[in-house]
Amino acid sequence: ETGVTQTPRHLVMGMTNKKSLKCEQHLGHNAMYWYKQSAKKPLELMFVYSLEERVENNSVPSRFSPECPNSSHLFLHLHTLQPEDSALYLCASSQDVTTRGVTDTQYFGPGTRLTVL
Amino acid sequence: DQQVKQNSPSLSVQEGRISILNCDYTNSMFDYFLWYKKYPAEGPTFLISISSIKDKNEDGRFTVFLNKSAKHLSLHIVPSQPGDSAVYFCAASAGAGNKLTFGGGTRVLVKP
């Protein structure tokens, strides 16, 4: 059983809607991530949080707004999305961003399949 | 421009035989490499990793080989089992940052 859960698993929304994706990790990790996987494209990193502070923002449009209220929870708030934003959104966590200079293994949730109409 | 490429989108192999998945990268700063496996409706699961100071890492049926001069890594699964049927992603990171750059994935089908 994965230690990272995501809700909802599927979401259909119109371009004017506001919705939020939720991620929760039960692994005691300090770092959390949002990734986007579009059809026929590799996983793309969107945001990185370490100890509730954003440390990476990969030039993501402002219609995606992350929130990390504590080290166990991560949200992705969605507002006025476009159809091309339809994708699988994956959350991941790791013990830390790096440990002794080595990338920590990231553990992924099952993802939210988002469809924007 | 993709810095990590998996040029074979799919691979079919007979049960018991070896599966070889390949991954090429262009960024010479990458120094840590990982393989993830993904089943449908699940998130990627970490499989095995290798640091650039090594050229081989083995874990049970899974072995990852790294050829730094060729900027190439491969994952060997032997013997392949039907439960290995999944999409496999290679990923790479550079230096102390934890930004993972993923390849596009290779879908493996192991036939009984």
mmCIF file of N, CA and C in Angstrom, chain B residues 42-92:
data_model
loop_
_atom_site.group_PDB
_atom_site.id
_atom_site.type_symbol
_atom_site.label_atom_id
_atom_site.label_comp_id
_atom_site.label_asym_id
_atom_site.label_seq_id
_atom_site.Cartn_x
_atom_site.Cartn_y
_atom_site.Cartn_z
ATOM 1 N N GLU B 42 -1.866 3.475 -11.012
ATOM 2 C CA GLU B 42 -1.021 3.641 -9.834
ATOM 3 C C GLU B 42 0.071 4.640 -10.146
ATOM 4 N N GLY B 43 0.669 5.217 -9.088
ATOM 5 C CA GLY B 43 1.801 6.096 -9.312
ATOM 6 C C GLY B 43 3.072 5.300 -9.547
ATOM 7 N N PRO B 44 4.098 5.946 -10.080
ATOM 8 C CA PRO B 44 5.376 5.256 -10.279
ATOM 9 C C PRO B 44 5.937 4.740 -8.956
ATOM 10 N N THR B 45 6.567 3.587 -9.020
ATOM 11 C CA THR B 45 7.181 2.963 -7.849
ATOM 12 C C THR B 45 8.673 2.850 -8.083
ATOM 13 N N PHE B 46 9.452 3.303 -7.106
ATOM 14 C CA PHE B 46 10.902 3.238 -7.232
ATOM 15 C C PHE B 46 11.356 1.789 -7.357
ATOM 16 N N LEU B 47 12.288 1.572 -8.262
ATOM 17 C CA LEU B 47 12.768 0.213 -8.534
ATOM 18 C C LEU B 47 14.223 0.061 -8.120
ATOM 19 N N ILE B 48 15.086 0.877 -8.698
ATOM 20 C CA ILE B 48 16.517 0.741 -8.457
ATOM 21 C C ILE B 48 17.188 2.031 -8.881
ATOM 22 N N SER B 49 18.343 2.325 -8.294
ATOM 23 C CA SER B 49 19.058 3.548 -8.648
ATOM 24 C C SER B 49 20.539 3.265 -8.786
ATOM 25 N N ILE B 50 21.248 4.223 -9.335
ATOM 26 C CA ILE B 50 22.690 4.103 -9.454
ATOM 27 C C ILE B 50 23.309 5.488 -9.422
ATOM 28 N N SER B 51 24.408 5.587 -8.704
ATOM 29 C CA SER B 51 25.169 6.824 -8.657
ATOM 30 C C SER B 51 26.221 6.797 -9.757
ATOM 31 N N SER B 52 26.632 7.972 -10.185
ATOM 32 C CA SER B 52 27.605 8.037 -11.280
ATOM 33 C C SER B 52 28.989 7.521 -10.895
ATOM 34 N N ILE B 53 29.202 7.263 -9.615
ATOM 35 C CA ILE B 53 30.507 6.713 -9.220
ATOM 36 C C ILE B 53 30.559 5.201 -9.449
ATOM 37 N N LYS B 54 29.412 4.630 -9.805
ATOM 38 C CA LYS B 54 29.354 3.195 -10.071
ATOM 39 C C LYS B 54 29.003 2.954 -11.532
ATOM 40 N N ASP B 55 29.241 1.753 -12.004
ATOM 41 C CA ASP B 55 28.794 1.407 -13.352
ATOM 42 C C ASP B 55 27.789 0.264 -13.351
ATOM 43 N N LYS B 56 27.516 -0.243 -12.151
ATOM 44 C CA LYS B 56 26.559 -1.340 -12.060
ATOM 45 C C LYS B 56 25.958 -1.375 -10.663
ATOM 46 N N ASN B 57 24.669 -1.638 -10.606
ATOM 47 C CA ASN B 57 24.010 -1.863 -9.333
ATOM 48 C C ASN B 57 22.978 -2.968 -9.520
ATOM 49 N N GLU B 58 22.972 -3.891 -8.592
ATOM 50 C CA GLU B 58 22.133 -5.076 -8.740
ATOM 51 C C GLU B 58 21.221 -5.219 -7.523
ATOM 52 N N ASP B 59 19.980 -5.587 -7.783
ATOM 53 C CA ASP B 59 19.027 -5.839 -6.707
ATOM 54 C C ASP B 59 18.099 -6.957 -7.161
ATOM 55 N N GLY B 60 18.431 -8.151 -6.734
ATOM 56 C CA GLY B 60 17.597 -9.295 -7.124
ATOM 57 C C GLY B 60 17.622 -9.516 -8.626
ATOM 58 N N ARG B 61 16.450 -9.515 -9.218
ATOM 59 C CA ARG B 61 16.362 -9.753 -10.668
ATOM 60 C C ARG B 61 16.679 -8.511 -11.495
ATOM 61 N N PHE B 62 16.880 -7.396 -10.837
ATOM 62 C CA PHE B 62 17.067 -6.120 -11.530
ATOM 63 C C PHE B 62 18.519 -5.651 -11.423
ATOM 64 N N THR B 63 19.081 -5.286 -12.551
ATOM 65 C CA THR B 63 20.442 -4.745 -12.596
ATOM 66 C C THR B 63 20.432 -3.510 -13.475
ATOM 67 N N VAL B 64 21.034 -2.455 -12.990
ATOM 68 C CA VAL B 64 21.170 -1.247 -13.796
ATOM 69 C C VAL B 64 22.640 -1.060 -14.123
ATOM 70 N N PHE B 65 22.895 -0.765 -15.386
ATOM 71 C CA PHE B 65 24.243 -0.522 -15.888
ATOM 72 C C PHE B 65 24.333 0.926 -16.328
ATOM 73 N N LEU B 66 25.456 1.565 -16.007
ATOM 74 C CA LEU B 66 25.667 2.953 -16.404
ATOM 75 C C LEU B 66 26.953 3.070 -17.210
ATOM 76 N N ASN B 67 26.845 3.653 -18.372
ATOM 77 C CA ASN B 67 28.000 3.937 -19.234
ATOM 78 C C ASN B 67 28.080 5.449 -19.377
ATOM 79 N N LYS B 68 28.915 6.053 -18.535
ATOM 80 C CA LYS B 68 28.969 7.519 -18.500
ATOM 81 C C LYS B 68 29.519 8.093 -19.790
ATOM 82 N N SER B 69 30.489 7.438 -20.372
ATOM 83 C CA SER B 69 31.079 7.983 -21.587
ATOM 84 C C SER B 69 30.058 8.024 -22.722
ATOM 85 N N ALA B 70 29.167 7.054 -22.731
ATOM 86 C CA ALA B 70 28.135 7.006 -23.769
ATOM 87 C C ALA B 70 26.861 7.713 -23.332
ATOM 88 N N LYS B 71 26.822 8.173 -22.086
ATOM 89 C CA LYS B 71 25.618 8.779 -21.515
ATOM 90 C C LYS B 71 24.424 7.845 -21.732
ATOM 91 N N HIS B 72 24.608 6.641 -21.252
ATOM 92 C CA HIS B 72 23.622 5.602 -21.500
ATOM 93 C C HIS B 72 23.489 4.736 -20.259
ATOM 94 N N LEU B 73 22.245 4.419 -19.914
ATOM 95 C CA LEU B 73 22.027 3.431 -18.871
ATOM 96 C C LEU B 73 20.995 2.420 -19.337
ATOM 97 N N SER B 74 21.075 1.268 -18.732
ATOM 98 C CA SER B 74 20.131 0.223 -19.100
ATOM 99 C C SER B 74 19.675 -0.517 -17.852
ATOM 100 N N LEU B 75 18.505 -1.071 -17.956
ATOM 101 C CA LEU B 75 17.930 -1.885 -16.879
ATOM 102 C C LEU B 75 17.725 -3.289 -17.422
ATOM 103 N N HIS B 76 18.298 -4.260 -16.732
ATOM 104 C CA HIS B 76 18.120 -5.655 -17.108
ATOM 105 C C HIS B 76 17.220 -6.334 -16.087
ATOM 106 N N ILE B 77 16.246 -7.039 -16.583
ATOM 107 C CA ILE B 77 15.354 -7.809 -15.712
ATOM 108 C C ILE B 77 15.492 -9.271 -16.131
ATOM 109 N N VAL B 78 16.003 -10.086 -15.202
ATOM 110 C CA VAL B 78 16.174 -11.481 -15.557
ATOM 111 C C VAL B 78 15.982 -12.373 -14.338
ATOM 112 N N PRO B 79 15.146 -13.405 -14.418
ATOM 113 C CA PRO B 79 14.255 -13.682 -15.532
ATOM 114 C C PRO B 79 13.015 -12.800 -15.478
ATOM 115 N N SER B 80 12.476 -12.478 -16.620
ATOM 116 C CA SER B 80 11.265 -11.665 -16.674
ATOM 117 C C SER B 80 10.058 -12.490 -16.241
ATOM 118 N N GLN B 81 9.153 -11.817 -15.539
ATOM 119 C CA GLN B 81 7.943 -12.478 -15.053
ATOM 120 C C GLN B 81 6.722 -11.688 -15.536
ATOM 121 N N PRO B 82 5.579 -12.338 -15.676
ATOM 122 C CA PRO B 82 4.375 -11.612 -16.138
ATOM 123 C C PRO B 82 4.051 -10.397 -15.277
ATOM 124 N N GLY B 83 4.340 -10.460 -13.975
ATOM 125 C CA GLY B 83 4.094 -9.322 -13.092
ATOM 126 C C GLY B 83 4.993 -8.134 -13.361
ATOM 127 N N ASP B 84 6.007 -8.339 -14.187
ATOM 128 C CA ASP B 84 6.880 -7.218 -14.556
ATOM 129 C C ASP B 84 6.257 -6.360 -15.660
ATOM 130 N N SER B 85 5.158 -6.809 -16.224
ATOM 131 C CA SER B 85 4.496 -6.034 -17.272
ATOM 132 C C SER B 85 4.025 -4.705 -16.695
ATOM 133 N N ALA B 86 4.571 -3.628 -17.205
ATOM 134 C CA ALA B 86 4.326 -2.288 -16.663
ATOM 135 C C ALA B 86 5.028 -1.286 -17.578
ATOM 136 N N VAL B 87 4.895 -0.016 -17.233
ATOM 137 C CA VAL B 87 5.672 1.022 -17.918
ATOM 138 C C VAL B 87 6.866 1.372 -17.028
ATOM 139 N N TYR B 88 8.041 1.413 -17.608
ATOM 140 C CA TYR B 88 9.268 1.696 -16.877
ATOM 141 C C TYR B 88 9.808 3.058 -17.299
ATOM 142 N N PHE B 89 10.095 3.884 -16.287
ATOM 143 C CA PHE B 89 10.643 5.213 -16.537
ATOM 144 C C PHE B 89 12.062 5.290 -15.993
ATOM 145 N N CYS B 90 12.957 5.860 -16.746
ATOM 146 C CA CYS B 90 14.241 6.221 -16.175
ATOM 147 C C CYS B 90 14.194 7.697 -15.833
ATOM 148 N N ALA B 91 14.962 8.071 -14.828
ATOM 149 C CA ALA B 91 15.004 9.450 -14.371
ATOM 150 C C ALA B 91 16.428 9.786 -13.961
ATOM 151 N N ALA B 92 16.753 11.056 -14.004
ATOM 152 C CA ALA B 92 18.099 11.495 -13.675
ATOM 153 C C ALA B 92 18.044 12.792 -12.885
#
